[in-house]
DNA sequence: TGTCCACGTCT
DNA sequence: AAGACGTGGAC
């Protein structure tokens, strides 16, 4: 190694960061007590796209339902998705479940410790693999999540979009150069905490930052500009489109749901049936329902987390005539497992309840033009 | 109320 | 490589 080391530009970075962390960092996160590999893994995957405050209640419920990797592996995917509903990016839950089965079947239920082994599991990339290795096994592995990218990009005024190949390579080098060979778990948490609580995207609290005097972005008055945003290419080639979700209730007020296909948006989740805009009347006619004549349609605060009905598939011919994009279904009586055909809303020996198409929920979709 | 866009992994 | 995935923070 010749000349100045990158990490020497901010003398004693790790020790100063850890000193800040000991006083101001987050030490009461649920996955820190106890800090097992399983809990760290689930938390890291939940945190991949979601903020701490949102994750905590989901994490607690998930741990109650699946206390260890074996119970997760033994569960049905549907039960896992149920605990994930509302968190978004549902491929994370499918990957989590698949990885649990790999750990059960190929590793005897024990977590691999090598970052390369972790990164080979579904849903675990380089950053999450190193985060688990550091947090769970105290390995001096560098992480580079969004928080760390922001801290390093500002500290060294790194130009370029952080996800661009060249910029990412530069940031990885910085991340590795700063990672100490001691207190790896604490250091990993510390640099994420710095980014999450002080070095925020908007209005960073530089006055409280131990590295304000070292920060190039700060010195140049460019904290609002760095890190650079994604290049805006081709935006004008996209437009917004509305799709329509049908809210259908039977005579007892129950909502009809459909299971979405296993991949794609909201994959594997129960959802309202979807129709092309304006297809409400046609769908209702095909389903033998009564359309409520006048708007306003009823809004849904959250369409996918609070329904407890299940449904069964109906023939593709009916889907088509009803103008439904995804498989429609019949109402399942949860306790007895008896289902109604949505087309007729009747079952043998029981009078048919009246069903009404009550509302239309419009969602935004960006599509290629 | 609406619009923009972050975040890590997969494809 | 560059876009999909989805929710929610920021404005």
CSV table of C-alpha atoms (C1' of nucleotides) in Angstrom, one decimal:
chain,number,residue,atom,x,y,z
A,1,UNK,CA,0.0,0.0,0.0
A,2,UNK,CA,1.4,3.3,-1.0
A,3,UNK,CA,0.5,6.8,0.1
A,4,UNK,CA,-2.4,7.9,2.2
A,5,UNK,CA,-5.0,5.3,3.0
A,6,UNK,CA,-8.6,6.4,2.3
A,7,UNK,CA,-9.6,5.8,5.9
A,8,UNK,CA,-6.9,8.2,7.1
A,9,UNK,CA,-8.8,11.1,5.6
A,10,UNK,CA,-11.0,11.0,8.6
A,11,UNK,CA,-8.7,10.0,11.4
A,12,UNK,CA,-10.0,7.4,13.8
A,13,UNK,CA,-13.4,7.2,12.1
A,14,UNK,CA,-14.5,3.9,13.7
A,15,UNK,CA,-13.5,4.9,17.3
A,16,UNK,CA,-15.3,8.2,17.0
A,17,UNK,CA,-18.4,6.7,15.5
A,18,UNK,CA,-18.5,4.0,18.2
A,19,UNK,CA,-18.2,6.7,20.9
A,20,UNK,CA,-21.1,8.5,19.3
A,21,UNK,CA,-23.0,5.3,19.1
A,22,UNK,CA,-22.5,4.4,22.7
A,23,UNK,CA,-24.1,7.6,23.7
A,24,UNK,CA,-26.6,8.4,21.0
A,25,UNK,CA,-27.2,5.2,19.0
A,26,UNK,CA,-30.2,2.9,19.1
A,27,UNK,CA,-29.7,0.1,21.6
A,28,UNK,CA,-33.3,-1.0,22.2
A,29,UNK,CA,-34.3,-2.4,18.9
A,30,UNK,CA,-36.2,-5.7,19.3
A,31,UNK,CA,-33.8,-7.7,17.1
A,32,UNK,CA,-30.9,-6.6,19.4
A,33,UNK,CA,-32.3,-8.6,22.3
A,34,UNK,CA,-31.5,-11.3,21.8
A,35,UNK,CA,-29.3,-10.8,18.7
A,36,UNK,CA,-29.6,-14.2,17.1
A,37,UNK,CA,-28.8,-14.8,13.5
A,38,UNK,CA,-32.5,-15.7,12.8
A,39,UNK,CA,-33.8,-12.4,14.3
A,40,UNK,CA,-31.1,-10.3,12.7
A,41,UNK,CA,-31.9,-11.9,9.3
A,42,UNK,CA,-35.6,-11.3,9.5
A,43,UNK,CA,-35.1,-7.8,10.7
A,44,UNK,CA,-32.6,-7.0,8.0
A,45,UNK,CA,-34.9,-8.3,5.3
A,46,UNK,CA,-37.8,-6.3,6.7
A,47,UNK,CA,-35.6,-3.2,6.9
A,48,UNK,CA,-34.4,-3.6,3.3
A,49,UNK,CA,-37.2,-1.3,2.1
A,50,UNK,CA,-39.0,-0.3,5.2
A,51,UNK,CA,-38.3,2.1,8.1
A,52,UNK,CA,-37.6,1.0,11.6
A,53,UNK,CA,-40.8,2.3,13.1
A,54,UNK,CA,-42.9,0.4,10.6
A,55,UNK,CA,-40.9,-2.8,10.9
A,56,UNK,CA,-41.0,-3.1,14.7
A,57,UNK,CA,-44.7,-4.3,15.1
A,58,UNK,CA,-44.3,-6.6,12.1
A,59,UNK,CA,-41.1,-8.0,13.5
A,60,UNK,CA,-42.8,-8.7,16.9
A,61,UNK,CA,-45.8,-10.4,15.3
A,62,UNK,CA,-43.5,-12.4,12.9
A,63,UNK,CA,-41.4,-13.7,15.8
A,64,UNK,CA,-44.5,-14.7,17.8
A,65,UNK,CA,-45.7,-16.6,14.8
A,66,UNK,CA,-42.4,-18.1,13.7
A,67,UNK,CA,-40.0,-18.1,16.7
A,68,UNK,CA,-37.1,-19.8,14.9
A,69,UNK,CA,-35.9,-20.7,11.4
A,70,UNK,CA,-37.4,-24.2,11.6
A,71,UNK,CA,-40.9,-23.0,12.4
A,72,UNK,CA,-40.6,-20.6,9.5
A,73,UNK,CA,-39.4,-23.3,7.1
A,74,UNK,CA,-42.3,-25.6,8.3
A,75,UNK,CA,-45.0,-23.0,7.7
A,76,UNK,CA,-47.1,-22.6,4.6
A,77,UNK,CA,-46.1,-19.8,2.4
A,78,UNK,CA,-49.6,-18.4,2.7
A,79,UNK,CA,-49.1,-18.1,6.5
A,80,UNK,CA,-45.8,-16.2,5.9
A,81,UNK,CA,-47.4,-13.8,3.4
A,82,UNK,CA,-50.2,-13.2,5.8
A,83,UNK,CA,-47.7,-11.9,8.4
A,84,UNK,CA,-46.1,-9.7,5.7
A,85,UNK,CA,-49.3,-8.2,4.3
A,86,UNK,CA,-48.9,-4.4,4.4
A,87,UNK,CA,-45.1,-4.3,4.4
A,88,UNK,CA,-44.8,-4.4,0.6
A,89,UNK,CA,-42.2,-6.0,-1.7
A,90,UNK,CA,-43.8,-9.4,-1.1
A,91,UNK,CA,-41.0,-11.2,-2.9
A,92,UNK,CA,-39.0,-10.6,0.3
A,93,UNK,CA,-41.5,-12.8,2.2
A,94,UNK,CA,-41.4,-15.5,-0.5
A,95,UNK,CA,-37.6,-15.4,-0.5
A,96,UNK,CA,-37.5,-15.5,3.3
A,97,UNK,CA,-39.6,-18.6,3.3
A,98,UNK,CA,-37.5,-20.2,0.6
A,99,UNK,CA,-34.3,-19.4,2.4
A,100,UNK,CA,-35.6,-20.8,5.6
A,101,UNK,CA,-36.2,-24.1,3.8
A,102,UNK,CA,-32.6,-24.1,2.4
A,103,UNK,CA,-31.3,-23.5,5.9
A,104,UNK,CA,-33.4,-26.3,7.3
A,105,UNK,CA,-32.6,-28.8,4.5
A,106,UNK,CA,-29.0,-28.0,3.6
A,107,UNK,CA,-27.6,-26.5,6.8
A,108,UNK,CA,-29.4,-28.6,9.3
A,109,UNK,CA,-31.3,-25.6,10.6
A,110,UNK,CA,-28.2,-23.7,11.5
A,111,UNK,CA,-27.2,-20.4,9.8
A,112,UNK,CA,-24.2,-20.3,7.6
A,113,UNK,CA,-21.6,-17.8,8.8
A,114,UNK,CA,-19.7,-17.0,5.6
A,115,UNK,CA,-21.0,-13.9,3.8
A,116,UNK,CA,-20.7,-15.8,0.5
A,117,UNK,CA,-22.9,-18.5,1.8
A,118,UNK,CA,-25.4,-16.0,3.2
A,119,UNK,CA,-25.5,-14.1,-0.1
A,120,UNK,CA,-26.3,-17.3,-2.0
A,121,UNK,CA,-29.6,-17.6,-0.1
A,122,UNK,CA,-32.8,-16.2,-1.8
A,123,UNK,CA,-33.4,-12.5,-1.0
A,124,UNK,CA,-29.9,-11.9,0.5
A,125,UNK,CA,-27.6,-9.7,-1.5
A,126,UNK,CA,-24.1,-8.5,-0.7
A,127,UNK,CA,-25.1,-5.8,1.7
A,128,UNK,CA,-27.6,-7.9,3.7
A,129,UNK,CA,-25.2,-10.8,3.8
A,130,UNK,CA,-22.5,-8.6,5.3
A,131,UNK,CA,-25.0,-7.0,7.7
A,132,UNK,CA,-26.0,-10.5,9.0
A,133,UNK,CA,-22.4,-11.6,9.3
A,134,UNK,CA,-21.5,-8.5,11.2
A,135,UNK,CA,-24.5,-8.2,13.4
A,136,UNK,CA,-25.0,-11.9,14.2
A,137,UNK,CA,-21.5,-13.2,14.1
A,138,UNK,CA,-19.4,-10.1,14.8
A,139,UNK,CA,-17.5,-10.5,11.5
A,140,UNK,CA,-15.8,-7.3,10.2
A,141,UNK,CA,-17.8,-7.3,7.0
A,142,UNK,CA,-18.6,-3.9,5.4
A,143,UNK,CA,-22.2,-2.9,4.7
A,144,UNK,CA,-23.5,-0.4,2.1
A,145,UNK,CA,-27.2,0.2,2.6
A,146,UNK,CA,-28.9,3.5,1.8
A,147,UNK,CA,-27.9,5.0,5.0
A,148,UNK,CA,-24.2,4.2,4.6
A,149,UNK,CA,-24.2,5.4,1.0
A,150,UNK,CA,-25.6,8.7,2.1
A,151,UNK,CA,-23.0,9.1,5.0
A,152,UNK,CA,-20.0,8.2,2.8
A,153,UNK,CA,-21.2,10.1,-0.3
A,154,UNK,CA,-21.5,13.3,1.8
A,155,UNK,CA,-18.4,12.8,3.9
A,156,UNK,CA,-16.2,12.5,0.8
A,157,UNK,CA,-18.5,14.4,-1.7
A,158,UNK,CA,-18.7,11.4,-3.9
A,159,UNK,CA,-20.2,12.3,-7.2
A,160,UNK,CA,-22.5,10.2,-9.2
A,161,UNK,CA,-25.7,8.2,-8.5
A,162,UNK,CA,-24.8,5.7,-5.7
A,163,UNK,CA,-26.3,2.8,-7.6
A,164,UNK,CA,-24.3,3.5,-10.8
A,165,UNK,CA,-21.7,0.8,-11.1
A,166,UNK,CA,-18.6,3.1,-10.8
A,167,UNK,CA,-20.0,5.0,-7.9
A,168,UNK,CA,-21.1,1.9,-6.1
A,169,UNK,CA,-17.6,0.5,-6.5
A,170,UNK,CA,-16.1,3.6,-5.0
A,171,UNK,CA,-18.5,3.6,-2.1
A,172,UNK,CA,-17.8,-0.1,-1.4
A,173,UNK,CA,-14.1,0.7,-1.2
A,174,UNK,CA,-14.8,3.5,1.3
A,175,UNK,CA,-17.1,1.3,3.3
A,176,UNK,CA,-14.5,-1.5,3.5
A,177,UNK,CA,-11.7,1.0,4.3
A,178,UNK,CA,-13.7,2.3,7.3
A,179,UNK,CA,-14.9,-1.0,8.8
A,180,UNK,CA,-12.9,-1.8,11.9
A,181,UNK,CA,-11.7,-5.3,12.9
A,182,UNK,CA,-13.3,-4.9,16.3
A,183,UNK,CA,-16.9,-4.3,17.5
A,184,UNK,CA,-18.2,-5.2,14.1
A,185,UNK,CA,-21.8,-5.6,15.2
A,186,UNK,CA,-21.8,-2.3,17.0
A,187,UNK,CA,-20.0,-0.5,14.1
A,188,UNK,CA,-22.6,-1.7,11.6
A,189,UNK,CA,-25.4,-0.5,13.7
A,190,UNK,CA,-23.6,2.7,14.4
A,191,UNK,CA,-23.1,3.8,10.9
A,192,UNK,CA,-26.7,2.9,10.0
A,193,UNK,CA,-27.9,4.9,13.0
A,194,UNK,CA,-25.8,7.9,12.0
A,195,UNK,CA,-27.4,7.8,8.5
A,196,UNK,CA,-30.9,7.2,9.9
A,197,UNK,CA,-31.0,9.7,12.7
A,198,UNK,CA,-28.5,12.5,11.8
A,199,UNK,CA,-27.4,12.2,8.2
A,200,UNK,CA,-30.9,12.1,6.9
A,201,UNK,CA,-31.8,12.7,3.3
A,202,UNK,CA,-33.6,15.9,4.0
A,203,UNK,CA,-32.5,18.4,6.7
A,204,UNK,CA,-29.5,16.5,8.1
A,205,UNK,CA,-28.7,17.4,11.7
A,206,UNK,CA,-25.1,18.4,11.0
A,207,UNK,CA,-24.9,20.4,14.2
A,208,UNK,CA,-25.1,17.1,16.2
A,209,UNK,CA,-22.8,15.2,13.9
A,210,UNK,CA,-19.4,14.2,15.2
A,211,UNK,CA,-18.0,14.3,11.6
A,212,UNK,CA,-19.4,17.7,10.6
A,213,UNK,CA,-15.8,19.1,10.6
A,214,UNK,CA,-14.7,16.3,8.3
A,215,UNK,CA,-17.6,16.4,5.9
A,216,UNK,CA,-16.8,17.6,2.4
A,217,UNK,CA,-20.5,18.0,1.4
A,218,UNK,CA,-20.9,20.2,4.5
A,219,UNK,CA,-17.9,22.2,3.8
A,220,UNK,CA,-19.1,22.8,0.2
A,221,UNK,CA,-22.7,23.5,1.2
A,222,UNK,CA,-23.8,20.5,-0.8
A,223,UNK,CA,-25.6,18.3,1.7
A,224,UNK,CA,-28.9,18.8,-0.1
A,225,UNK,CA,-27.3,17.9,-3.4
A,226,UNK,CA,-25.4,14.8,-2.3
A,227,UNK,CA,-25.8,11.9,-2.8
A,228,UNK,CA,-27.0,12.6,-6.3
A,229,UNK,CA,-30.4,11.3,-7.4
A,230,UNK,CA,-31.1,8.8,-10.0
A,231,UNK,CA,-30.7,10.1,-13.6
A,232,UNK,CA,-34.1,10.9,-14.9
A,233,UNK,CA,-34.0,9.1,-18.2
A,234,UNK,CA,-37.1,8.2,-20.1
A,235,UNK,CA,-39.5,9.5,-17.6
A,236,UNK,CA,-41.5,11.2,-20.3
A,237,UNK,CA,-42.0,7.8,-21.9
A,238,UNK,CA,-44.1,6.7,-19.0
A,239,UNK,CA,-47.6,7.6,-18.0
A,240,UNK,CA,-50.1,6.9,-15.3
A,241,UNK,CA,-52.9,4.5,-15.6
A,242,UNK,CA,-55.9,3.6,-13.4
A,243,UNK,CA,-57.0,0.1,-12.7
A,244,UNK,CA,-60.2,-0.7,-10.9
A,245,UNK,CA,-60.6,-2.9,-7.9
A,246,UNK,CA,-64.1,-4.2,-7.3
A,247,UNK,CA,-65.4,-4.2,-3.7
A,248,UNK,CA,-68.2,-6.8,-3.7
A,249,UNK,CA,-70.2,-7.6,-0.6
A,250,UNK,CA,-72.8,-10.4,-0.1
A,251,UNK,CA,-76.0,-10.1,1.9
A,252,UNK,CA,-74.1,-10.6,5.2
A,253,UNK,CA,-71.8,-7.7,4.3
A,254,UNK,CA,-68.9,-10.0,3.6
A,255,UNK,CA,-66.3,-8.9,1.1
A,256,UNK,CA,-65.3,-11.1,-1.8
A,257,UNK,CA,-61.6,-11.6,-2.3
A,258,UNK,CA,-59.4,-13.2,-4.9
A,259,UNK,CA,-56.0,-14.8,-4.6
A,260,UNK,CA,-53.5,-13.0,-6.9
A,261,UNK,CA,-51.0,-15.0,-9.0
A,262,UNK,CA,-47.9,-16.1,-7.1
A,263,UNK,CA,-45.6,-13.6,-8.8
A,264,UNK,CA,-46.0,-10.0,-9.9
A,265,UNK,CA,-47.6,-7.2,-7.9
A,266,UNK,CA,-49.1,-8.3,-4.6
A,267,UNK,CA,-48.1,-11.8,-5.5
A,268,UNK,CA,-49.8,-14.6,-3.6
A,269,UNK,CA,-51.9,-12.2,-1.5
A,270,UNK,CA,-55.7,-12.0,-1.2
A,271,UNK,CA,-57.0,-9.0,-3.0
A,272,UNK,CA,-60.1,-7.4,-4.3
A,273,UNK,CA,-61.0,-8.6,-7.8
A,274,UNK,CA,-59.6,-6.3,-10.4
A,275,UNK,CA,-61.4,-5.1,-13.5
A,276,UNK,CA,-60.7,-2.7,-16.4
A,277,UNK,CA,-62.1,0.8,-15.7
A,278,UNK,CA,-65.8,0.9,-16.6
A,279,UNK,CA,-66.3,-2.8,-16.4
A,280,UNK,CA,-68.3,-2.7,-13.1
A,281,UNK,CA,-71.7,-3.1,-14.7
A,282,UNK,CA,-70.5,-5.9,-17.0
A,283,UNK,CA,-68.8,-7.7,-14.1
A,284,UNK,CA,-71.9,-7.3,-11.9
A,285,UNK,CA,-74.2,-8.7,-14.6
A,286,UNK,CA,-72.0,-11.7,-15.2
A,287,UNK,CA,-71.8,-12.3,-11.5
A,288,UNK,CA,-75.5,-11.9,-11.0
A,289,UNK,CA,-75.0,-9.0,-8.7
A,290,UNK,CA,-76.8,-5.7,-8.2
A,291,UNK,CA,-74.8,-2.5,-8.9
A,292,UNK,CA,-75.3,0.3,-6.6
A,293,UNK,CA,-76.4,3.0,-9.0
A,294,UNK,CA,-74.6,6.1,-7.6
A,295,UNK,CA,-71.1,7.0,-6.5
A,296,UNK,CA,-69.5,8.0,-4.2
A,297,UNK,CA,-67.5,4.8,-4.2
A,298,UNK,CA,-66.1,3.7,-0.8
A,299,UNK,CA,-62.4,4.2,-0.2
A,300,UNK,CA,-60.3,1.5,1.4
A,301,UNK,CA,-57.5,2.5,3.7
A,302,UNK,CA,-55.7,-0.7,3.3
A,303,UNK,CA,-57.0,-3.3,0.9
A,304,UNK,CA,-54.9,-6.3,1.8
A,305,UNK,CA,-54.3,-6.6,5.5
A,306,UNK,CA,-57.7,-6.8,7.3
A,307,UNK,CA,-59.8,-9.3,5.4
A,308,UNK,CA,-60.4,-12.7,6.8
A,309,UNK,CA,-62.4,-14.3,4.1
A,310,UNK,CA,-61.0,-16.9,1.7
A,311,UNK,CA,-62.3,-17.9,-1.7
A,312,UNK,CA,-62.1,-20.7,-4.2
A,313,UNK,CA,-61.3,-20.4,-7.9
A,314,UNK,CA,-64.0,-20.2,-10.5
A,315,UNK,CA,-63.8,-21.2,-14.2
A,316,UNK,CA,-61.8,-19.0,-16.5
A,317,UNK,CA,-64.9,-18.6,-18.7
A,318,UNK,CA,-66.6,-16.7,-15.9
A,319,UNK,CA,-63.6,-14.5,-15.2
A,320,UNK,CA,-63.6,-13.5,-18.8
A,321,UNK,CA,-67.3,-12.7,-19.0
A,322,UNK,CA,-67.0,-10.7,-15.8
A,323,UNK,CA,-64.2,-8.6,-17.1
A,324,UNK,CA,-61.9,-9.7,-14.3
A,325,UNK,CA,-58.2,-9.7,-14.8
A,326,UNK,CA,-57.4,-12.1,-12.0
A,327,UNK,CA,-59.2,-15.2,-10.9
A,328,UNK,CA,-62.5,-14.4,-9.2
A,329,UNK,CA,-63.8,-16.8,-6.6
A,330,UNK,CA,-66.5,-17.8,-4.2
A,331,UNK,CA,-66.9,-16.9,-0.5
A,332,UNK,CA,-65.4,-19.4,1.9
A,333,UNK,CA,-67.1,-19.9,5.2
A,334,UNK,CA,-64.0,-20.0,7.4
A,335,UNK,CA,-65.2,-22.3,10.2
A,336,UNK,CA,-67.0,-24.9,8.1
A,337,UNK,CA,-65.0,-24.7,4.9
A,338,UNK,CA,-68.2,-24.4,2.8
A,339,UNK,CA,-67.9,-22.2,-0.2
A,340,UNK,CA,-70.3,-20.3,-2.3
A,341,UNK,CA,-70.1,-19.9,-6.0
A,342,UNK,CA,-69.8,-16.2,-6.7
A,343,UNK,CA,-71.7,-16.5,-9.9
A,344,UNK,CA,-74.9,-17.6,-8.2
A,345,UNK,CA,-74.1,-16.9,-4.6
A,346,UNK,CA,-75.8,-20.1,-3.5
A,347,UNK,CA,-74.9,-23.5,-2.2
A,348,UNK,CA,-76.9,-26.7,-2.1
A,349,UNK,CA,-79.9,-26.5,0.2
A,350,UNK,CA,-79.4,-22.9,1.2
A,351,UNK,CA,-81.2,-19.8,-0.1
A,352,UNK,CA,-79.0,-17.6,-2.2
A,353,UNK,CA,-78.0,-14.4,-0.4
A,354,UNK,CA,-78.2,-11.1,-2.2
A,355,UNK,CA,-74.9,-9.7,-3.2
A,356,UNK,CA,-74.1,-6.1,-4.2
A,357,UNK,CA,-71.3,-4.5,-6.0
A,358,UNK,CA,-70.7,-1.6,-3.7
A,359,UNK,CA,-67.6,0.3,-4.6
A,360,UNK,CA,-64.8,0.8,-7.0
A,361,UNK,CA,-61.3,1.5,-5.8
A,362,UNK,CA,-58.9,3.0,-8.3
A,363,UNK,CA,-55.1,2.5,-8.0
A,364,UNK,CA,-52.2,4.2,-9.8
A,365,UNK,CA,-50.1,2.1,-12.1
A,366,UNK,CA,-47.2,3.3,-14.1
A,367,UNK,CA,-47.1,1.5,-17.5
A,368,UNK,CA,-45.0,1.6,-20.6
A,369,UNK,CA,-46.6,3.6,-23.4
B,1,DT,C1',-55.4,17.0,-1.8
B,2,DG,C1',-51.3,15.1,-5.4
B,3,DT,C1',-46.5,14.2,-7.0
B,4,DC,C1',-41.9,12.5,-6.6
B,5,DC,C1',-39.0,9.1,-5.3
B,6,DA,C1',-36.0,6.0,-1.9
B,7,DC,C1',-34.7,1.4,-0.7
B,8,DG,C1',-32.0,-3.9,-1.9
B,9,DT,C1',-32.6,-7.8,-4.7
B,10,DC,C1',-33.9,-10.0,-8.7
B,11,DT,C1',-34.2,-10.4,-13.5
C,1,DA,C1',-28.0,-2.7,-17.6
C,2,DA,C1',-32.0,-0.8,-16.1
C,3,DG,C1',-36.5,-1.6,-14.6
C,4,DA,C1',-40.0,-4.1,-11.4
C,5,DC,C1',-41.4,-4.3,-7.0
C,6,DG,C1',-45.0,-1.2,-3.1
C,7,DT,C1',-45.3,1.6,0.8
C,8,DG,C1',-44.8,5.9,2.9
C,9,DG,C1',-41.9,10.1,3.8
C,10,DA,C1',-41.1,14.7,2.0
C,11,DC,C1',-42.9,18.5,0.1
